Short mmCIF file of C-alpha atoms in Angstrom, two decimals:
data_model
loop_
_atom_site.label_atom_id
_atom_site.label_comp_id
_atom_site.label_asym_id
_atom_site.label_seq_id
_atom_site.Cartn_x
_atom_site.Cartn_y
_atom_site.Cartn_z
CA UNK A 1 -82.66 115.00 -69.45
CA UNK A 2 -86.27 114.78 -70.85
CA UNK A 3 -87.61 116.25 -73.73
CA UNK A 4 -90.59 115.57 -76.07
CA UNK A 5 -89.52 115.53 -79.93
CA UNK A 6 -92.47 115.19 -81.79
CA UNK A 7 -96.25 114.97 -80.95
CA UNK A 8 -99.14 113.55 -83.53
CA UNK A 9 -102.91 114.48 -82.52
CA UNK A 10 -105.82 112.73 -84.39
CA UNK A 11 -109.25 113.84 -83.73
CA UNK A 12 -108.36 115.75 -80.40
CA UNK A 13 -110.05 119.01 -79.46
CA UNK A 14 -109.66 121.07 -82.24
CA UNK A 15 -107.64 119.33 -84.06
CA UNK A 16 -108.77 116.68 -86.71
CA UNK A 17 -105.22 115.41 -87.64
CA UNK A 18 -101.91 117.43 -87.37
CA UNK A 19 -97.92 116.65 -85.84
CA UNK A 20 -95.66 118.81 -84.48
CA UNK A 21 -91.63 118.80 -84.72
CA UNK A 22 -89.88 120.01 -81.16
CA UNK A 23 -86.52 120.90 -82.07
CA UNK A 24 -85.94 123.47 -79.47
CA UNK A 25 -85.73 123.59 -76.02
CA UNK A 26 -87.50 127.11 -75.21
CA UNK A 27 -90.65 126.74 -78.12
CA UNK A 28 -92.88 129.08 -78.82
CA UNK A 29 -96.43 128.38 -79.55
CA UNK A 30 -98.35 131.62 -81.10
CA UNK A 31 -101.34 132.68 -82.63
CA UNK A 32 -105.11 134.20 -82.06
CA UNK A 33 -107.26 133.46 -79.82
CA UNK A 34 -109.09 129.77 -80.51
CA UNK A 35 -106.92 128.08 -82.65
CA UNK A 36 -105.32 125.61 -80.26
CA UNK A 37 -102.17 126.84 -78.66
CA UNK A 38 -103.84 125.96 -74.75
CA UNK A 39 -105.35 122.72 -76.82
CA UNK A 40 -101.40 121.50 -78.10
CA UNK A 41 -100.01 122.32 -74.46
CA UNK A 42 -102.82 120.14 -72.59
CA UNK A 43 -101.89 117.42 -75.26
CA UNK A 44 -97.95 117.16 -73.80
CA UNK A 45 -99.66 117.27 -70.57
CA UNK A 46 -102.02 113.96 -71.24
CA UNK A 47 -98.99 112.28 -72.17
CA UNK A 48 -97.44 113.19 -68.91
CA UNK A 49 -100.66 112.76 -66.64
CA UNK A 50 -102.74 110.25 -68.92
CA UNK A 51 -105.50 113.25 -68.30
CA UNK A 52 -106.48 116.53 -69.53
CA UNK A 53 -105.66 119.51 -67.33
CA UNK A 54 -108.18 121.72 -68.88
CA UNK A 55 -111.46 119.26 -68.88
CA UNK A 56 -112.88 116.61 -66.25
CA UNK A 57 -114.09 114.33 -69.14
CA UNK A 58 -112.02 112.59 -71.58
CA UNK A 59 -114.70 112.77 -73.78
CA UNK A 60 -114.91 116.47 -73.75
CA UNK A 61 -111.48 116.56 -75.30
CA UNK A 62 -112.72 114.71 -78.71
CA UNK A 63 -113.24 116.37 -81.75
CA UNK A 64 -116.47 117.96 -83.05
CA UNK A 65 -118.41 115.02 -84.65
CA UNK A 66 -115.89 112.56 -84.06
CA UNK A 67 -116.03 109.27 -81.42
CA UNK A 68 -112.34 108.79 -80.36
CA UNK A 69 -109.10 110.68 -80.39
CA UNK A 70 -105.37 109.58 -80.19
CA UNK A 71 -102.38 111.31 -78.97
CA UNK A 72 -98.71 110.30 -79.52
CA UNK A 73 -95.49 111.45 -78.46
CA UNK A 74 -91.99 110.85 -79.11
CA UNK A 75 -89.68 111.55 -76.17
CA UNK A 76 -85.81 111.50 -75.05
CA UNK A 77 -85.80 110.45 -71.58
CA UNK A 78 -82.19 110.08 -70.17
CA UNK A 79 -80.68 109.78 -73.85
CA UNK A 80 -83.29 106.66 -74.51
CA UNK A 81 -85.96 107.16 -76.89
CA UNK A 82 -89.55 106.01 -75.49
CA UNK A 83 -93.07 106.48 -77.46
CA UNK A 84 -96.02 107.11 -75.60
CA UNK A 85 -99.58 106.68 -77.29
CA UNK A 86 -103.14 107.62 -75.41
CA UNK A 87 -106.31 106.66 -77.23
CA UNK A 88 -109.85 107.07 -76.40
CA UNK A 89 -111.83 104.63 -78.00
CA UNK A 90 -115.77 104.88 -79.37
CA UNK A 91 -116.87 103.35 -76.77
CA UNK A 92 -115.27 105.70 -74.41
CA UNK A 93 -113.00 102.90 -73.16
CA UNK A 94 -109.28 104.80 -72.99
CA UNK A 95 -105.82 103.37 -73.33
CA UNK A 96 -102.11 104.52 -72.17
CA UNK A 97 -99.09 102.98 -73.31
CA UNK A 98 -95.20 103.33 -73.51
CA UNK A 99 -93.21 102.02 -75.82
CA UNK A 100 -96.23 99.77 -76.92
CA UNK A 101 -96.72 98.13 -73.50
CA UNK A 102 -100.11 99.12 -72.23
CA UNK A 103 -100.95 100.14 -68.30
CA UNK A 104 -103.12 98.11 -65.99
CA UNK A 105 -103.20 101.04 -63.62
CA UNK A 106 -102.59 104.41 -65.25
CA UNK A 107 -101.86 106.24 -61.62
CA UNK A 108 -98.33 103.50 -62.09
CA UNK A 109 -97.23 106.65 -65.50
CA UNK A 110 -97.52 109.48 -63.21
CA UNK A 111 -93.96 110.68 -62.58
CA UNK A 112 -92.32 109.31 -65.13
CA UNK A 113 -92.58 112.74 -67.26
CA UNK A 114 -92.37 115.05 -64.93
CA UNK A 115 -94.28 118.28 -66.20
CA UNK A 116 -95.36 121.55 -64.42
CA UNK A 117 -98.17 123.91 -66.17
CA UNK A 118 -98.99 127.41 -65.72
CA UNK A 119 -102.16 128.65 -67.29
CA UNK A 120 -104.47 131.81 -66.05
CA UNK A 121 -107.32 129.47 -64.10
CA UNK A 122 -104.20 129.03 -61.88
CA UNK A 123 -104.97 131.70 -59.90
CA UNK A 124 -107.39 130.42 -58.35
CA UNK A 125 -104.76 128.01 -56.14
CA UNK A 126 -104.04 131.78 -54.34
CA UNK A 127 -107.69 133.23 -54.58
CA UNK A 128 -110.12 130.32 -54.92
CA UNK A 129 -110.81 128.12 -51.89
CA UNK A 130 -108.85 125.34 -50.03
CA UNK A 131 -109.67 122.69 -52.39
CA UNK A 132 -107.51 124.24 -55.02
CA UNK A 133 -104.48 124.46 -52.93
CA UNK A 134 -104.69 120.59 -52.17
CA UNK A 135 -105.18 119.72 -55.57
CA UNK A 136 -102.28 121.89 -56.24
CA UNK A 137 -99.83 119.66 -53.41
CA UNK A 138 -101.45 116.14 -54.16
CA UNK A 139 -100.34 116.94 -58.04
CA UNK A 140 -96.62 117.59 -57.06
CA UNK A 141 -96.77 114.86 -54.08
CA UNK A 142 -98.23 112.43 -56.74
CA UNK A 143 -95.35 112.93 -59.15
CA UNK A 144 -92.72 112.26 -56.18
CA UNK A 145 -94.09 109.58 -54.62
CA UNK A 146 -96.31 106.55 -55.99
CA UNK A 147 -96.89 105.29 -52.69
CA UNK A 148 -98.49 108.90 -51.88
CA UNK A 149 -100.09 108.39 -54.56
CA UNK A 150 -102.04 105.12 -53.67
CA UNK A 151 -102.89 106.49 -50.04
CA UNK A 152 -104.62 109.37 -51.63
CA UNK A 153 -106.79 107.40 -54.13
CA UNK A 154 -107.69 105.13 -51.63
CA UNK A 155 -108.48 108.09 -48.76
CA UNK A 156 -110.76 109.26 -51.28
CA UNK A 157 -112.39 105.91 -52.16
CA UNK A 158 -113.12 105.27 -48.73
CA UNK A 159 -114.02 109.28 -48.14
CA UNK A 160 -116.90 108.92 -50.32
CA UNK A 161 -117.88 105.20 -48.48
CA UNK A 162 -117.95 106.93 -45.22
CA UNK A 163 -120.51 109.61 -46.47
CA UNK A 164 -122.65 107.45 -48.27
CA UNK A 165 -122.93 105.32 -45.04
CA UNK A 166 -123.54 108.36 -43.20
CA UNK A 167 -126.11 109.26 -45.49
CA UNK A 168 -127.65 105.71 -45.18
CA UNK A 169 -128.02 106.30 -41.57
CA UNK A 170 -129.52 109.31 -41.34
CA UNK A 171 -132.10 108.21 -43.62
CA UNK A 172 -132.72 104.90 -42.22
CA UNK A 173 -132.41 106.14 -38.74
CA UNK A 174 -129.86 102.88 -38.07
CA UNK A 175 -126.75 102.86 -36.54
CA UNK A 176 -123.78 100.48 -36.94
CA UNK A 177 -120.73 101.28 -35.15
CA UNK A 178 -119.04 98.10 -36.14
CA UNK A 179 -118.66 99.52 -40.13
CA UNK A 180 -118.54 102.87 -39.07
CA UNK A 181 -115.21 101.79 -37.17
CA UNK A 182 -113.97 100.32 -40.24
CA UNK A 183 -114.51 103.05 -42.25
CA UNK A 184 -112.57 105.13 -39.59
CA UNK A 185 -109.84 103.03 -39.00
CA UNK A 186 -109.05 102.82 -42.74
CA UNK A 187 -109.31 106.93 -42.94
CA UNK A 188 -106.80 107.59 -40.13
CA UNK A 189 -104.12 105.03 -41.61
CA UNK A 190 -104.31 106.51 -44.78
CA UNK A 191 -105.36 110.10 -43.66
CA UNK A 192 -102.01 110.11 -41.37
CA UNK A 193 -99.58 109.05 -43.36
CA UNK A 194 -100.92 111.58 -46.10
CA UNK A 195 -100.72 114.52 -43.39
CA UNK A 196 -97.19 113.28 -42.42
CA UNK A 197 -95.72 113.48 -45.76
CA UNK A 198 -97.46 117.19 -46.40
CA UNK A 199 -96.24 118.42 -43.33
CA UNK A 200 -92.85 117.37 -43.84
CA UNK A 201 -93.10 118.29 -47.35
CA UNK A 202 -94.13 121.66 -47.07
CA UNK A 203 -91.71 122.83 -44.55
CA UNK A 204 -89.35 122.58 -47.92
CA UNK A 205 -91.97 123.91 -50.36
CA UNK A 206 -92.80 126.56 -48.41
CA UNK A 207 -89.40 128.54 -47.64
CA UNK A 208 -88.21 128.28 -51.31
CA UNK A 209 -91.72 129.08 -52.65
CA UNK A 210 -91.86 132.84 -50.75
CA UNK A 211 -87.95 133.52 -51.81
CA UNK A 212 -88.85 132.85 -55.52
CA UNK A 213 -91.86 135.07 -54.82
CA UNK A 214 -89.07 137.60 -53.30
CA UNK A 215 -87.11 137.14 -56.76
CA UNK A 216 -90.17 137.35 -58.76
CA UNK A 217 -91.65 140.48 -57.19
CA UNK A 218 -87.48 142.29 -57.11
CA UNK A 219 -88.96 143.10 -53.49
CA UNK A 220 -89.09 141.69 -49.95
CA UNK A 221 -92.58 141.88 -48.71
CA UNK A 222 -94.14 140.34 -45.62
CA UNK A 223 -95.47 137.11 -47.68
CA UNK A 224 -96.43 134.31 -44.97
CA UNK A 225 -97.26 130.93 -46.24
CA UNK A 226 -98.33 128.02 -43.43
CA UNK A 227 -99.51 124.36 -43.58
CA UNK A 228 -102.82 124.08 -41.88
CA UNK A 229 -104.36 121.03 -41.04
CA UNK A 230 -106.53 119.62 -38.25
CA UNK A 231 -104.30 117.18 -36.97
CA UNK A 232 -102.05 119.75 -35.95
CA UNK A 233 -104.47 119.77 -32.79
CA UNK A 234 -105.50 115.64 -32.55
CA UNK A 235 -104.83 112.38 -33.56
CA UNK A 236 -107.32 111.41 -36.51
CA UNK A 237 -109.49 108.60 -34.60
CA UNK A 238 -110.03 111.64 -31.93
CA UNK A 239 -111.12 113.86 -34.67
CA UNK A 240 -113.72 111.79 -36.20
CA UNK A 241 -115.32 110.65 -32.62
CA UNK A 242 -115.46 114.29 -31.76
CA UNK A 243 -116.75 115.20 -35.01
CA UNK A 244 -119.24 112.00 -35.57
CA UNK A 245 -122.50 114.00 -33.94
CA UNK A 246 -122.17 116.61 -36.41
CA UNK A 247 -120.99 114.30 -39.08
CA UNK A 248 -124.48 112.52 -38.88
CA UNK A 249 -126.36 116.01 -39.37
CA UNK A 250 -124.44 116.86 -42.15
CA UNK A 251 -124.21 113.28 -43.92
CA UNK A 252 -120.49 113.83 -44.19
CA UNK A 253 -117.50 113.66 -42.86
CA UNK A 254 -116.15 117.19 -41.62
CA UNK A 255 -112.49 116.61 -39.86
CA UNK A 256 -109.42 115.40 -42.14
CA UNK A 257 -107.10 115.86 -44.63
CA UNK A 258 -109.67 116.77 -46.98
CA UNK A 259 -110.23 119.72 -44.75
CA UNK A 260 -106.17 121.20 -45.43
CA UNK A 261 -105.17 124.09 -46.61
CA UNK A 262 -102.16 126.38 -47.47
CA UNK A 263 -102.37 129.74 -45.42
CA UNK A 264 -101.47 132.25 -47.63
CA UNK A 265 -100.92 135.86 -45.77
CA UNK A 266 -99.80 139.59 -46.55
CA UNK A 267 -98.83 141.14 -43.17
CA UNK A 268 -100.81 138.76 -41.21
CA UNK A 269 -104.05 140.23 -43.72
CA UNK A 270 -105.68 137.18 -46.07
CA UNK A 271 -102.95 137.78 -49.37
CA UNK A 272 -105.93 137.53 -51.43
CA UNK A 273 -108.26 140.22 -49.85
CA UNK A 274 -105.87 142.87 -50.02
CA UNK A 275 -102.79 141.50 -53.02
CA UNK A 276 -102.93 143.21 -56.74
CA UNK A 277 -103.09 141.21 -59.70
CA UNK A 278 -99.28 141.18 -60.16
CA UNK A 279 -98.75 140.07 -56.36
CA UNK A 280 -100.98 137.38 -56.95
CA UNK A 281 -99.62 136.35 -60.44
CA UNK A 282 -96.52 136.57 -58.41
CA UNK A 283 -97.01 134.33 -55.84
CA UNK A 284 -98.81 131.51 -58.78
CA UNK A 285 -95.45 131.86 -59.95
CA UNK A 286 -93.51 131.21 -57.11
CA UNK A 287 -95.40 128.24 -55.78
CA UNK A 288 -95.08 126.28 -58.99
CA UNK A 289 -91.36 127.14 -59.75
CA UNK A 290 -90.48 126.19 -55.76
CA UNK A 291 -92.79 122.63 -57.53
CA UNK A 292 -90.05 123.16 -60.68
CA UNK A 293 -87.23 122.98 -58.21
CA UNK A 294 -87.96 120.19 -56.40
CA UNK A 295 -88.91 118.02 -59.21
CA UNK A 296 -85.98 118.98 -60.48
CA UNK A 297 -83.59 117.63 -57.17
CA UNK A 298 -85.70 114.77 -56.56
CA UNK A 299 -85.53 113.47 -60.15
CA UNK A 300 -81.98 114.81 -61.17
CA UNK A 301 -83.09 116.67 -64.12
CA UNK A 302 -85.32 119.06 -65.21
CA UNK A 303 -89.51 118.59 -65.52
CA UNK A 304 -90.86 119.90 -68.90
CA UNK A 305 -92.63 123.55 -68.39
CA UNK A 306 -95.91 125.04 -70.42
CA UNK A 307 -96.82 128.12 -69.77
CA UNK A 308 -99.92 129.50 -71.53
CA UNK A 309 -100.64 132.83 -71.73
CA UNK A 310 -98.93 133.78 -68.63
CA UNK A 311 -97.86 137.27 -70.08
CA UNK A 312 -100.94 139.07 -70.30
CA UNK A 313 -101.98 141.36 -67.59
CA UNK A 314 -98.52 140.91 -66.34
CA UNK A 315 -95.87 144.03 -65.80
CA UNK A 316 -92.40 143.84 -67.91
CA UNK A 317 -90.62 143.69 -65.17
CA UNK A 318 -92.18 141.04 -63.44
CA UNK A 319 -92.45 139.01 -66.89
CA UNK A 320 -88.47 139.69 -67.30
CA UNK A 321 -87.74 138.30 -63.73
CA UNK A 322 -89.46 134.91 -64.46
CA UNK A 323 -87.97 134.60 -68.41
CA UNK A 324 -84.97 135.33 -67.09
CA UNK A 325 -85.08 132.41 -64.33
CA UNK A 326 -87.07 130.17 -66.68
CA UNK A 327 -84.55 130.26 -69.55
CA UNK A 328 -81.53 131.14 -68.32
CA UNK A 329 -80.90 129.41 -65.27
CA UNK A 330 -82.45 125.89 -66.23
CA UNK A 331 -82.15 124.02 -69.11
CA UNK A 332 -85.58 122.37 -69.20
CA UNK A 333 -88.05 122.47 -72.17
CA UNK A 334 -90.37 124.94 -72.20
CA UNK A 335 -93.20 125.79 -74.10
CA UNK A 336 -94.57 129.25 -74.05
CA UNK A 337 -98.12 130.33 -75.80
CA UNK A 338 -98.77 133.99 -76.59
CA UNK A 339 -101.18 135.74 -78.90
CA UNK A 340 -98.40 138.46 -79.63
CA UNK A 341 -95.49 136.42 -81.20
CA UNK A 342 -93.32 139.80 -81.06
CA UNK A 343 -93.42 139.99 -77.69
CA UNK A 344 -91.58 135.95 -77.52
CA UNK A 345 -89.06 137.33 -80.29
CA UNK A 346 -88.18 140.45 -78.20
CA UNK A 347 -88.19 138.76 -75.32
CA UNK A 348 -85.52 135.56 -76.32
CA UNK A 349 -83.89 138.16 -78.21
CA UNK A 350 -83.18 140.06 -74.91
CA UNK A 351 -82.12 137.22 -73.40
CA UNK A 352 -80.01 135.87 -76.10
CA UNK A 353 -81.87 132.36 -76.09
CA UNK A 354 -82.09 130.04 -79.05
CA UNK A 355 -85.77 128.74 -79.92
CA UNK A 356 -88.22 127.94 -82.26
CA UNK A 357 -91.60 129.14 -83.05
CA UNK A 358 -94.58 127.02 -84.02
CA UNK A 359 -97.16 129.57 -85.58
CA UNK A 360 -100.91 128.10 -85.27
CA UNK A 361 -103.76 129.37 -87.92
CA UNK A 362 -107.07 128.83 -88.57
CA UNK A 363 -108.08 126.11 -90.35
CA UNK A 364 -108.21 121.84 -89.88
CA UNK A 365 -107.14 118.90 -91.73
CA UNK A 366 -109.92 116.45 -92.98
CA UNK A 367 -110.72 114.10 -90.20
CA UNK A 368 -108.88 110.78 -90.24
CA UNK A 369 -109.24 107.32 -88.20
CA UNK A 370 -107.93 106.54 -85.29
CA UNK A 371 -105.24 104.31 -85.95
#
């Protein structure tokens, strides 16, 4: 079992200094527009990923006129409480601990709260290019396996060595095969065992993800959803020597994992040329519950859901279908924003689920230190 119990923000985001009590497991987080309900759920989800979802920058998360923020949580992880504190210092330097021991590596915390979000710049995993659908797998990969993990930091490190030396030849007019080997022996090691693990992945992610879709929609339709990647069709080393005259034009490297994608099709049509807005809410849906599920089996309980503002623009029936999977049938935490706190009561009313509502209003606290 996992559950947060009580969270304390100082200086983060909108807030100057406030905590927050968790004593349900289905919470409700409501209120207008811009007065922190996204900002509180991306707050449980540094704890979980020792990074914002919303912003690139830590420093973009820090309050109005302030130099630092800090962020603690209380958990319950297997019946054993743990405390987990992340603070960004003044001098941007930031720190992640649990139970007061601090991390050398912060990539070693990811997994150990497992967490899936759903928030409305999601859809761009079905309608936005191919980059968001591999951010979306390395996430859930990352979270299962460490060692996956490591092979995709270091891919990208060396990546971004490749084109720069690339770059440096082109403008130099030079050529040394001798690095350039290097560079490409260390990609397809890494590169292979990262398209290994996707491919076998997938061919479980995949099948469950377009029957929850089925479920969601309370329809078969003729979803298709493939793994596409270039190694399907060579060996790595092959694909970089075949690709290395271009690659030199360009002043980067075009063949590889980086290149992957999730084929997403509606009766063998692009889905998102031709899908509505609930068919493509549907499918968000879908792909990250199939990631609920198998965080679930592969860490024998439940990961924590937030889902912000996941009702709006969405049809009753379709927003019944997913409370009623969400709530009913697992007994995860969940934390659920909405501007229309009626529409929560009605809605755990329906579905005779206890909960508790957090109601946010304008309004801050006089800024304190960071402890």
């Amino acid at each position: 079992m996992l559950r947060i119990k009580e969270i304390s923000l100082v200086q983060f985001k909108n807030y100057s200094q406030r905590s927050f009590r968790y004593d349900g497991r289905i919470v409700g987080i409501c209120g207008n527009n811009g007065v922190g309900k996204t900002n509180l759920l991306d707050a449980i989800y540094y704890l979980c990923f020792t990074k914002s979802y919303f912003s690139r920058t830590d420093q973009s998360n820090v309050f109005r006129g302030a130099a630092g923020f800090r962020i603690e949580g209380h958990f319950d992880r297997d019946g054993q409480p743990e405390s987990v504190v992340c603070i960004l210092r003044p001098n941007a330097k930031k720190e992640f601990m649990v139970n007061g021991t601090p991390y050398e590596k912060f990539s070693r915390h990811i997994g150990r709260y497992p967490c899936v979000i759903i928030a409305p710049d999601d859809i761009q995993i079905i309608t936005g290019g191919s980059e968001e659908r591999r951010r979306f797998l390395d996430a859930l990969l990352s979270q299962l396996d460490p060692a996956y993990l490591q092979d995709l930091i270091e891919y990208n490190k060396v990546l971004q060595q490749r084109n720069g030396f690339l770059k440096s030849l082109t403008e130099r007019r030079l050529t040394d095969e001798n690095l350039l080997d290097i560079y490409d022996e260390q990609l397809a090691l890494r590169g292979t065992r990262l398209f290994e693990k996707r491919r076998d992945f997938l061919t479980e992610l995949l099948p469950l993800a377009g029957n929850l879709y089925s479920r969601i929609a309370g329809a078969e339709e003729p979803l298709t959803l493939a793994y596409d990647s270039q190694l399907f069709h060579a060996g790595f080393r092959d694909l970089l020597r075949q690709g290395l005259e271009k690659d030199l034009y360009l002043q980067r490297t075009g063949s590889g994992i980086h290149r992957d994608d999730i084929d997403l099709s509606f009766a063998g049509v692009p889905f998102k040329t031709m899908a509505s807005q609930g068919q493509r809410k549907s499918l968000l849906f879908a792909l990250r519950l199939a990631e609920y599920e198998i965080l679930k089996a592969e860490k024998g309980f439940p990961p924590m859901l937030l889902l912000d503002d996941v009702f709006e623009k969405l049809d009753e029936q379709r927003m019944r279908n997913l409370l009623d999977r969400v709530c009913l049938r697992e007994d995860g935490q969940i934390f659920i924003t909405d501007t229309h706190p009626e529409r929560i009561s009605r809605e755990m009313a329906r579905i005779g689920a206890d909960w508790q509502l957090i109601t946010l209003e304008q309004g801050q606290v006089p800024i304190a230190g960071i402890p």
